[in-house]
Amino acid sequence: MKINFVTQWYPPEPAGPAYAPALGLTQRGHEVNVLTGFPNYPTGQIYDGYAVRPYARELGTDGVTVHRVPLYPSHDANAVKRMGNYLSFATSATLAAQVLPPADVWLTYSSPATSALPRMLQRPGRRAPHFMIIQDLWPDSVTDSGFTTGRVGAGIHKALDVFCNLSYRDASGIGVISPSMRSVLTQRGVPDAKIHDTPNWVGDRPLPDRVRTRRELGLPEYGRVFLYAGNLGELQALDDLVDAFSGADAHLVLMGSGIKRGDLEGRLASSPQSNIHLLPPVAAHEVAEYYERADVVIVSLVDTPLLRVTMPSKVQASLAAGRPILAHAAGDAAQVVREADAGVAITPGDAAATRAAINRLAALDDAALTRLGANGRRYFDSNFSATAGLDRLEAALLAISTKDNT
């Protein structure tokens, strides 16, 4: 197939879920042209080595052709600036899409939802079937984030709702990354037959020939070690997690950076707890060693209606590591851990119940922990590996690519 792939974010930005389909489909022999912006995420600053120009074309060593268009670089908390970032890319990409070759199918990485505009506004004759992969539910992810409030927020919500419904009708097929997204979309009038399960996938994190010891990694040497590695943000329910580990029979290691790190440092400085440890972030290629030396890895998310229907990539990464999982979360993320029999899932907010779950996992012997980790790895191979993910996406694209152009 000839595939025109629209995604606002693409490497060298941290955009693994967008890069994986582009690379995988290319490796399977499809011709992929990526339409994206000049890299600026997550800092909001154009990356070194790039300059905003009307248009730039790159042919990577991976075989993917990348077409870059200008945008307003921003990842600001200000709603106006953020929308300026989204809309400037959508406008530039719509204009520049004319330079892309005719396609058998258009593929859109729908986060933000405005990325659907370039295909929606194509002139007749270039409107090949359109497949959207929904990464974030709009308008929920905008209006529930606190960016917009009051009457202005209500107006934005209504406008985005109308736009999203138009994009759903325009699409020949829609991919969802979590099961509950299907239910939400069907409730909004999307025919179930149009929806395909296309969960994100992650690659294996290779271990070095020699894995460093716990002492070398700065981990506690004795006792069960529960590791949370990733963004230390407001959505990760980290205060609830720290509360639950107070008095638990295990160590909690928090490793990463984010807006909550300063608060956590202050809390642990004013009230030290011998079983709670805060480590600095490490390079992505080093994370596998920490997973290997931990007894249990943690997925943690606050419990909100929006987050219940999302599937953070940390779930797949944890399953791939073959370690038992404490899912301090609700919704689809928790359900995957239960289905896989890969650990324990507990809803955030109840410190006593979470502490009991922690102690239950900590009390398991090594053989039982190994069994849970192996269960998770098998589930990953069947559902979230690159092979499984590409098979699903390729089948969906092939199914719609035979439809008549409109």
CSV table of N, CA, C and O in Angstrom, one decimal, residues 104-152:
chain,number,residue,atom,x,y,z
A,104,ASP,N,-3.1,5.1,-1.3
A,104,ASP,CA,-4.1,4.1,-1.2
A,104,ASP,C,-5.0,4.3,0.1
A,104,ASP,O,-6.1,3.9,0.1
A,105,VAL,N,-4.3,4.9,1.1
A,105,VAL,CA,-5.0,5.1,2.3
A,105,VAL,C,-4.3,6.2,3.1
A,105,VAL,O,-3.1,6.3,3.0
A,106,TRP,N,-5.1,7.0,3.8
A,106,TRP,CA,-4.5,8.0,4.7
A,106,TRP,C,-4.6,7.4,6.1
A,106,TRP,O,-5.6,6.8,6.5
A,107,LEU,N,-3.6,7.6,6.9
A,107,LEU,CA,-3.5,7.2,8.3
A,107,LEU,C,-3.2,8.4,9.2
A,107,LEU,O,-2.3,9.1,8.9
A,108,THR,N,-4.1,8.6,10.2
A,108,THR,CA,-3.9,9.8,11.1
A,108,THR,C,-3.7,9.3,12.5
A,108,THR,O,-4.4,8.5,13.0
A,109,TYR,N,-2.6,9.8,13.1
A,109,TYR,CA,-2.3,9.6,14.5
A,109,TYR,C,-3.1,10.7,15.2
A,109,TYR,O,-2.7,11.9,15.3
A,110,SER,N,-4.3,10.4,15.8
A,110,SER,CA,-5.2,11.4,16.2
A,110,SER,C,-5.0,11.8,17.6
A,110,SER,O,-5.7,11.5,18.6
A,111,SER,N,-3.9,12.5,17.8
A,111,SER,CA,-3.6,13.2,19.1
A,111,SER,C,-2.6,14.3,18.7
A,111,SER,O,-1.4,14.0,18.4
A,112,PRO,N,-3.1,15.6,18.5
A,112,PRO,CA,-4.4,16.1,18.8
A,112,PRO,C,-5.4,15.7,17.7
A,112,PRO,O,-5.0,15.3,16.6
A,113,ALA,N,-6.7,15.8,18.0
A,113,ALA,CA,-7.7,15.5,17.1
A,113,ALA,C,-7.7,16.3,15.8
A,113,ALA,O,-8.1,15.9,14.7
A,114,THR,N,-7.1,17.5,15.9
A,114,THR,CA,-7.0,18.4,14.7
A,114,THR,C,-6.1,17.9,13.7
A,114,THR,O,-6.1,18.4,12.5
A,115,SER,N,-5.3,16.8,14.0
A,115,SER,CA,-4.5,16.2,12.9
A,115,SER,C,-5.3,15.6,11.8
A,115,SER,O,-4.7,15.2,10.8
A,116,ALA,N,-6.6,15.4,12.0
A,116,ALA,CA,-7.4,14.8,11.0
A,116,ALA,C,-7.7,15.7,9.9
A,116,ALA,O,-8.2,15.3,8.8
A,117,LEU,N,-7.5,17.0,10.1
A,117,LEU,CA,-7.9,18.0,9.1
A,117,LEU,C,-7.3,17.9,7.7
A,117,LEU,O,-7.9,18.0,6.7
A,118,PRO,N,-6.0,17.6,7.6
A,118,PRO,CA,-5.3,17.4,6.3
A,118,PRO,C,-6.1,16.5,5.4
A,118,PRO,O,-6.3,16.7,4.2
A,119,ARG,N,-6.4,15.3,5.9
A,119,ARG,CA,-7.2,14.4,5.1
A,119,ARG,C,-8.6,14.8,4.9
A,119,ARG,O,-9.2,14.7,3.7
A,120,MET,N,-9.3,15.4,5.9
A,120,MET,CA,-10.6,15.8,5.7
A,120,MET,C,-10.8,16.9,4.7
A,120,MET,O,-11.8,16.9,4.0
A,121,LEU,N,-9.8,17.7,4.5
A,121,LEU,CA,-9.9,18.8,3.5
A,121,LEU,C,-9.2,18.6,2.2
A,121,LEU,O,-9.0,19.5,1.4
A,122,GLN,N,-8.9,17.3,1.9
A,122,GLN,CA,-8.3,17.0,0.6
A,122,GLN,C,-9.3,17.2,-0.5
A,122,GLN,O,-10.5,16.9,-0.3
A,123,ARG,N,-8.9,17.6,-1.6
A,123,ARG,CA,-9.8,17.8,-2.8
A,123,ARG,C,-10.2,16.4,-3.3
A,123,ARG,O,-9.5,15.4,-3.1
A,124,PRO,N,-11.4,16.4,-4.0
A,124,PRO,CA,-11.8,15.1,-4.6
A,124,PRO,C,-10.7,14.5,-5.5
A,124,PRO,O,-10.0,15.3,-6.2
A,125,GLY,N,-10.6,13.3,-5.5
A,125,GLY,CA,-9.5,12.6,-6.3
A,125,GLY,C,-8.3,12.2,-5.5
A,125,GLY,O,-7.6,11.4,-5.8
A,126,ARG,N,-8.1,13.0,-4.3
A,126,ARG,CA,-7.0,12.6,-3.4
A,126,ARG,C,-7.6,12.1,-2.1
A,126,ARG,O,-6.8,11.9,-1.2
A,127,ARG,N,-8.9,12.0,-2.0
A,127,ARG,CA,-9.5,11.6,-0.7
A,127,ARG,C,-9.6,10.1,-0.6
A,127,ARG,O,-10.6,9.5,-0.6
A,128,ALA,N,-8.4,9.4,-0.5
A,128,ALA,CA,-8.4,8.0,-0.3
A,128,ALA,C,-9.0,7.6,1.0
A,128,ALA,O,-9.1,8.5,1.9
A,129,PRO,N,-9.4,6.4,1.2
A,129,PRO,CA,-9.9,6.0,2.5
A,129,PRO,C,-9.0,6.4,3.7
A,129,PRO,O,-7.8,6.5,3.6
A,130,HIS,N,-9.7,6.7,4.8
A,130,HIS,CA,-9.0,7.4,5.9
A,130,HIS,C,-9.1,6.5,7.2
A,130,HIS,O,-10.3,6.1,7.5
A,131,PHE,N,-8.0,6.2,7.8
A,131,PHE,CA,-8.0,5.4,9.1
A,131,PHE,C,-7.4,6.3,10.2
A,131,PHE,O,-6.3,6.8,10.0
A,132,MET,N,-8.1,6.5,11.2
A,132,MET,CA,-7.6,7.3,12.4
A,132,MET,C,-7.3,6.4,13.6
A,132,MET,O,-8.1,5.5,13.9
A,133,ILE,N,-6.2,6.6,14.2
A,133,ILE,CA,-5.9,5.9,15.5
A,133,ILE,C,-6.1,6.9,16.6
A,133,ILE,O,-5.4,7.9,16.7
A,134,ILE,N,-7.1,6.6,17.4
A,134,ILE,CA,-7.5,7.6,18.5
A,134,ILE,C,-6.6,7.3,19.7
A,134,ILE,O,-6.7,6.3,20.3
A,135,GLN,N,-5.7,8.3,20.0
A,135,GLN,CA,-4.9,8.2,21.1
A,135,GLN,C,-5.5,8.8,22.4
A,135,GLN,O,-5.3,8.3,23.5
A,136,ASP,N,-6.1,9.9,22.2
A,136,ASP,CA,-6.8,10.6,23.3
A,136,ASP,C,-8.2,11.0,22.9
A,136,ASP,O,-8.4,11.4,21.7
A,137,LEU,N,-9.1,10.8,23.8
A,137,LEU,CA,-10.5,11.1,23.5
A,137,LEU,C,-10.7,12.6,23.6
A,137,LEU,O,-10.5,13.2,24.7
A,138,TRP,N,-11.0,13.3,22.5
A,138,TRP,CA,-11.4,14.7,22.5
A,138,TRP,C,-12.9,14.8,22.4
A,138,TRP,O,-13.5,13.9,21.8
A,139,PRO,N,-13.5,15.8,23.0
A,139,PRO,CA,-12.9,17.0,23.7
A,139,PRO,C,-12.5,16.7,25.1
A,139,PRO,O,-12.0,17.6,25.8
A,140,ASP,N,-12.8,15.5,25.6
A,140,ASP,CA,-12.6,15.2,27.0
A,140,ASP,C,-11.2,15.6,27.5
A,140,ASP,O,-11.0,16.2,28.6
A,141,SER,N,-10.1,15.2,26.7
A,141,SER,CA,-8.8,15.4,27.2
A,141,SER,C,-8.4,16.8,27.3
A,141,SER,O,-7.4,17.2,27.9
A,142,VAL,N,-9.1,17.7,26.5
A,142,VAL,CA,-8.9,19.1,26.6
A,142,VAL,C,-9.6,19.8,27.7
A,142,VAL,O,-9.0,20.4,28.6
A,143,THR,N,-10.9,19.5,27.8
A,143,THR,CA,-11.7,20.2,28.8
A,143,THR,C,-11.6,19.6,30.2
A,143,THR,O,-11.7,20.3,31.2
A,144,ASP,N,-11.2,18.3,30.3
A,144,ASP,CA,-11.1,17.7,31.6
A,144,ASP,C,-9.7,18.0,32.2
A,144,ASP,O,-9.4,17.7,33.4
A,145,SER,N,-8.8,18.6,31.4
A,145,SER,CA,-7.4,18.9,31.8
A,145,SER,C,-7.3,20.1,32.7
A,145,SER,O,-6.3,20.4,33.3
A,146,GLY,N,-8.4,21.0,32.7
A,146,GLY,CA,-8.4,22.2,33.4
A,146,GLY,C,-7.8,23.4,32.6
A,146,GLY,O,-7.7,24.5,33.1
A,147,PHE,N,-7.5,23.1,31.3
A,147,PHE,CA,-7.0,24.2,30.4
A,147,PHE,C,-8.1,25.3,30.3
A,147,PHE,O,-7.9,26.5,30.2
A,148,THR,N,-9.4,24.8,30.1
A,148,THR,CA,-10.5,25.7,29.9
A,148,THR,C,-11.6,25.5,30.9
A,148,THR,O,-11.9,24.4,31.2
A,149,THR,N,-12.2,26.6,31.4
A,149,THR,CA,-13.2,26.5,32.4
A,149,THR,C,-14.3,27.5,32.0
A,149,THR,O,-14.2,28.3,31.2
A,150,GLY,N,-15.4,27.3,32.8
A,150,GLY,CA,-16.5,28.3,32.7
A,150,GLY,C,-17.2,28.3,31.3
A,150,GLY,O,-17.2,27.3,30.6
A,151,ARG,N,-17.8,29.4,30.9
A,151,ARG,CA,-18.5,29.5,29.7
A,151,ARG,C,-17.6,29.3,28.5
A,151,ARG,O,-18.0,28.7,27.5
A,152,VAL,N,-16.4,29.8,28.6
A,152,VAL,CA,-15.4,29.6,27.5
A,152,VAL,C,-15.1,28.2,27.3
A,152,VAL,O,-15.1,27.6,26.2
